[in-house]
């Protein structure tokens, strides 16, 4: 090998500037340590994981297996199988009473792909997106990918840990392109009340902005039904996924609904950045809206609700501060100021001493993050009960 | 619904500027027409399609089915299953004699995902990438996605339709970030000779640039073995995929090999823009390097070679000008100046009159595109023979 090929010459290579703006996920450090502990034979209770512990429903698996078995696993149209786009549109009619022409529906590799597509089609470099702090950590990184800017707005229990019309109007600037919300929220599990959602969309549209609504935890709600942004405007981007409610994380399939004006842009962009979404995943998802699948998912939702109730009560009893009982998703965002001013260290110690893994607040933002932990109830009631016992012992020992 | 939700208010929404720089694929128009004709009962021979007509190999299907059946289809590590990264690294040792630590291997949603990752990790807005004209049309659109610039360099038969050291040096400017090549090339099927590849990499690295080597058609070569850029430098980005050689287009799985300096950037970026690649596709791909799979793929390669020989001879006999017999991929890029000055119209007429679909040159660039057509031999010898008969009749009738 010629000697220019040695690492010495990599000095002229430089990582793109956008990368330095992407924070690593702190939970990865915990995950690595958890794996080591498991390799040493220690029993770890995973409450840091943002995916359902349930298997993909049988009906969905059957549809996938039938397709895979044909061996005919080819590119599909970039926007997705027509039949699947129609089923998604029909789901909006049935569940929310809104009429979405299937041309506005784009099947994507997860909500992740939906974000790539929505922001790629709408955001210019230097433009700013408003989002809540705390929020899903990838949000600002999607914006960063397109060399946009993120303005995170601290939110507290008094606004359900969500943006409000007032906050949006106060933080709007000449550079603001739009607003990104998720309801129910990751990490807080809280919803934007229906009337407030309508007002924030109205305010954003009045200001000429794009509204990006991440509805990936719709379906996983335990009280009030979540409203889709599409009930209030056709000119919004709705991001959703088969990952969470439908139990299909590893399949990498979700969808995006775009305003009519963006159909052509989304079509062009998806042809280039995806070619298409996994053919197996799409054929699997064709069974996702079947009555029998939805019935099974309804059972799971009730199971998640039981877990939420159990865990919420237990954490409150142990002295965690949870001002709002979360109404959706599978997370409890608990304040732990009573126990520590460094929730990351707390999480590391809890893992090390008791084998319970949770996610530190600082993965979701800066605002009061050192006083916060996210507990995912993506494990069985038995395991949650064991985690609570360990947590109690851990707190007693401090 | 409140009336701000009507389409009137979408006037304040604006598509991102990068979208106007993304050309639609002209072949889509042909595809649409082909579908209509098929719906009318007409028999269409598809030679416009860039995917193998073979099913995914049985061994790969079996591995996928076994995984799917467990129902345990979850997120994987962002960079891919460790076992798969190891197998890919081992494949480089076996096939090319190069040692790539598995940490430099990232499993991605297709070569498409590999491009998103490579350019996202290295390209800043405004920076320029050099590529051949003609080339794979998505290339410049990936660059456009990150608000970079593309400089296409006209290439002809005398350089195997590939960039050369001379061309790279002549077109290099202060804004140039790097060079993107594909060998074998889509659309021309031609290779960069081994010695020239080494020199272009050396020149690019001497100029301080990034070298992006798209090796998706490796394996599908009919003479000289294709060299990987990694034989000449560790500081290159190698893009590859299970789509073409391994017959897995619809699974959406490929890989990227990055210079060591980019491992952390690629790790952070892939966590955000993919979360992970399809779990099923990864488990399927674990069987891709099995001896029995490779033996089956070798049979297919020989079948493609027969088709190439047949089609090349036939097209030359009909009067198409093909200065270099393509040495790889499954395309023949034929000059049709003898028949038309508008290859797009020619393709439309050929489809309309004889039901043969081919891709117009202008999908691959501007240089002499109106005199070029791409024929894909992704259909059986029988069908190719029928296509040639129809083509002959079509030319006779003009
Ligand atoms: C709020 C939120 N949005 C989007 C995603 C992305 O999910 P996926 O790409 O699997 O659909 C997640 C995953 O954790 C999430 O929590
Ligand atoms: C030269 C070239 N590179 C990359 C790709 C992308 O393929 P995939 O994303 O399926 O791996 C293609 C597909 O046609 C191609 O021809």
CSV table of N, CA, C and O in Angstrom, one decimal, chain A residues 116-124 146 261-270 272-273, chain B residues 14-24 141 144-145 147:
chain,number,residue,atom,x,y,z
A,116,UNK,N,-36.9,13.6,8.3
A,116,UNK,CA,-35.9,14.0,7.2
A,116,UNK,C,-36.6,14.6,6.0
A,116,UNK,O,-36.2,15.6,5.4
A,117,UNK,N,-37.8,14.0,5.7
A,117,UNK,CA,-38.5,14.4,4.5
A,117,UNK,C,-39.2,15.8,4.7
A,117,UNK,O,-39.1,16.7,3.9
A,118,UNK,N,-39.8,15.9,5.9
A,118,UNK,CA,-40.6,17.2,6.2
A,118,UNK,C,-39.7,18.4,6.2
A,118,UNK,O,-39.9,19.4,5.6
A,119,UNK,N,-38.6,18.2,7.0
A,119,UNK,CA,-37.6,19.3,7.1
A,119,UNK,C,-36.8,19.6,5.9
A,119,UNK,O,-36.6,20.7,5.5
A,120,UNK,N,-36.5,18.5,5.2
A,120,UNK,CA,-35.7,18.6,3.9
A,120,UNK,C,-36.5,19.4,2.9
A,120,UNK,O,-36.0,20.1,2.1
A,121,UNK,N,-37.9,19.2,2.9
A,121,UNK,CA,-38.7,19.9,1.9
A,121,UNK,C,-39.1,21.3,2.3
A,121,UNK,O,-39.6,22.0,1.5
A,122,UNK,N,-38.8,21.7,3.5
A,122,UNK,CA,-39.3,23.0,4.0
A,122,UNK,C,-38.3,23.9,4.6
A,122,UNK,O,-38.5,25.1,4.6
A,123,UNK,N,-37.2,23.4,5.2
A,123,UNK,CA,-36.3,24.2,6.0
A,123,UNK,C,-35.1,24.6,5.2
A,123,UNK,O,-34.4,23.8,4.6
A,124,UNK,N,-34.8,25.9,5.2
A,124,UNK,CA,-33.6,26.4,4.5
A,124,UNK,C,-32.5,26.6,5.6
A,124,UNK,O,-32.8,26.8,6.8
A,146,UNK,N,-29.9,19.9,8.4
A,146,UNK,CA,-30.1,20.8,7.2
A,146,UNK,C,-29.6,22.2,7.5
A,146,UNK,O,-30.0,23.2,6.9
A,261,UNK,N,-49.3,21.8,-1.0
A,261,UNK,CA,-48.2,22.5,-1.7
A,261,UNK,C,-46.9,21.7,-1.7
A,261,UNK,O,-46.0,22.0,-2.5
A,262,UNK,N,-46.7,20.8,-0.8
A,262,UNK,CA,-45.4,20.1,-0.6
A,262,UNK,C,-45.4,18.7,-1.3
A,262,UNK,O,-44.4,18.0,-1.1
A,263,UNK,N,-46.5,18.3,-1.9
A,263,UNK,CA,-46.6,17.0,-2.5
A,263,UNK,C,-45.4,16.7,-3.5
A,263,UNK,O,-44.7,15.7,-3.4
A,264,UNK,N,-45.2,17.7,-4.4
A,264,UNK,CA,-44.2,17.5,-5.4
A,264,UNK,C,-42.8,17.4,-4.8
A,264,UNK,O,-42.0,16.6,-5.2
A,265,UNK,N,-42.6,18.3,-3.9
A,265,UNK,CA,-41.3,18.4,-3.2
A,265,UNK,C,-41.0,17.0,-2.4
A,265,UNK,O,-39.9,16.5,-2.5
A,266,UNK,N,-42.0,16.6,-1.7
A,266,UNK,CA,-41.9,15.3,-1.0
A,266,UNK,C,-41.7,14.1,-1.9
A,266,UNK,O,-40.9,13.2,-1.6
A,267,UNK,N,-42.3,14.2,-3.0
A,267,UNK,CA,-42.2,13.1,-4.0
A,267,UNK,C,-40.7,13.1,-4.6
A,267,UNK,O,-40.1,12.0,-4.6
A,268,UNK,N,-40.2,14.3,-5.0
A,268,UNK,CA,-38.9,14.3,-5.5
A,268,UNK,C,-37.8,13.9,-4.5
A,268,UNK,O,-36.9,13.2,-4.7
A,269,UNK,N,-38.0,14.5,-3.3
A,269,UNK,CA,-37.1,14.2,-2.2
A,269,UNK,C,-37.1,12.7,-1.8
A,269,UNK,O,-36.0,12.1,-1.6
A,270,UNK,N,-38.2,12.1,-1.7
A,270,UNK,CA,-38.3,10.7,-1.2
A,270,UNK,C,-37.7,9.8,-2.3
A,270,UNK,O,-37.0,8.8,-1.9
A,272,UNK,N,-35.2,10.4,-4.0
A,272,UNK,CA,-33.7,10.5,-3.9
A,272,UNK,C,-33.2,10.0,-2.5
A,272,UNK,O,-32.2,9.3,-2.5
A,273,UNK,N,-33.9,10.4,-1.4
A,273,UNK,CA,-33.2,10.0,-0.1
A,273,UNK,C,-33.7,8.7,0.4
A,273,UNK,O,-33.0,8.2,1.4
B,14,UNK,N,-43.7,27.9,2.1
B,14,UNK,CA,-42.8,27.9,1.0
B,14,UNK,C,-41.9,26.6,1.0
B,14,UNK,O,-41.4,26.3,2.0
B,15,UNK,N,-41.8,26.0,-0.2
B,15,UNK,CA,-40.9,24.9,-0.3
B,15,UNK,C,-39.5,25.3,-0.1
B,15,UNK,O,-39.1,26.4,-0.5
B,16,UNK,N,-38.6,24.5,0.5
B,16,UNK,CA,-37.2,24.8,0.7
B,16,UNK,C,-36.5,25.0,-0.6
B,16,UNK,O,-36.8,24.4,-1.6
B,17,UNK,N,-35.6,25.9,-0.6
B,17,UNK,CA,-34.9,26.3,-1.8
B,17,UNK,C,-34.2,25.1,-2.5
B,17,UNK,O,-34.1,25.0,-3.7
B,18,UNK,N,-33.7,24.2,-1.6
B,18,UNK,CA,-32.9,23.1,-2.2
B,18,UNK,C,-33.7,22.2,-3.2
B,18,UNK,O,-33.2,21.6,-4.1
B,19,UNK,N,-35.1,22.2,-3.0
B,19,UNK,CA,-35.9,21.4,-3.8
B,19,UNK,C,-35.9,21.8,-5.3
B,19,UNK,O,-35.9,20.9,-6.2
B,20,UNK,N,-35.8,23.1,-5.5
B,20,UNK,CA,-35.8,23.5,-6.9
B,20,UNK,C,-34.6,23.0,-7.7
B,20,UNK,O,-34.5,23.0,-8.9
B,21,UNK,N,-33.5,22.7,-6.9
B,21,UNK,CA,-32.3,22.2,-7.5
B,21,UNK,C,-32.4,20.7,-7.8
B,21,UNK,O,-31.4,20.1,-8.3
B,22,UNK,N,-33.4,20.0,-7.4
B,22,UNK,CA,-33.6,18.6,-7.6
B,22,UNK,C,-34.4,18.3,-8.8
B,22,UNK,O,-35.6,18.7,-8.9
B,23,UNK,N,-33.8,17.7,-9.8
B,23,UNK,CA,-34.5,17.4,-11.0
B,23,UNK,C,-35.4,16.2,-10.8
B,23,UNK,O,-35.0,15.2,-10.2
B,24,UNK,N,-36.6,16.2,-11.4
B,24,UNK,CA,-37.4,15.0,-11.4
B,24,UNK,C,-36.7,13.9,-12.3
B,24,UNK,O,-35.9,14.3,-13.2
B,141,UNK,N,-28.2,15.1,-6.2
B,141,UNK,CA,-29.3,15.5,-5.3
B,141,UNK,C,-29.0,15.2,-3.8
B,141,UNK,O,-29.5,15.9,-2.9
B,144,UNK,N,-27.1,18.3,-3.1
B,144,UNK,CA,-28.1,19.4,-3.0
B,144,UNK,C,-28.8,19.3,-1.6
B,144,UNK,O,-29.1,20.4,-1.0
B,145,UNK,N,-29.1,18.1,-1.1
B,145,UNK,CA,-29.8,18.0,0.2
B,145,UNK,C,-29.1,18.7,1.3
B,145,UNK,O,-29.7,19.3,2.1
B,147,UNK,N,-27.2,21.2,0.8
B,147,UNK,CA,-26.9,22.6,0.3
B,147,UNK,C,-25.4,22.7,-0.2
B,147,UNK,O,-24.9,23.8,-0.1
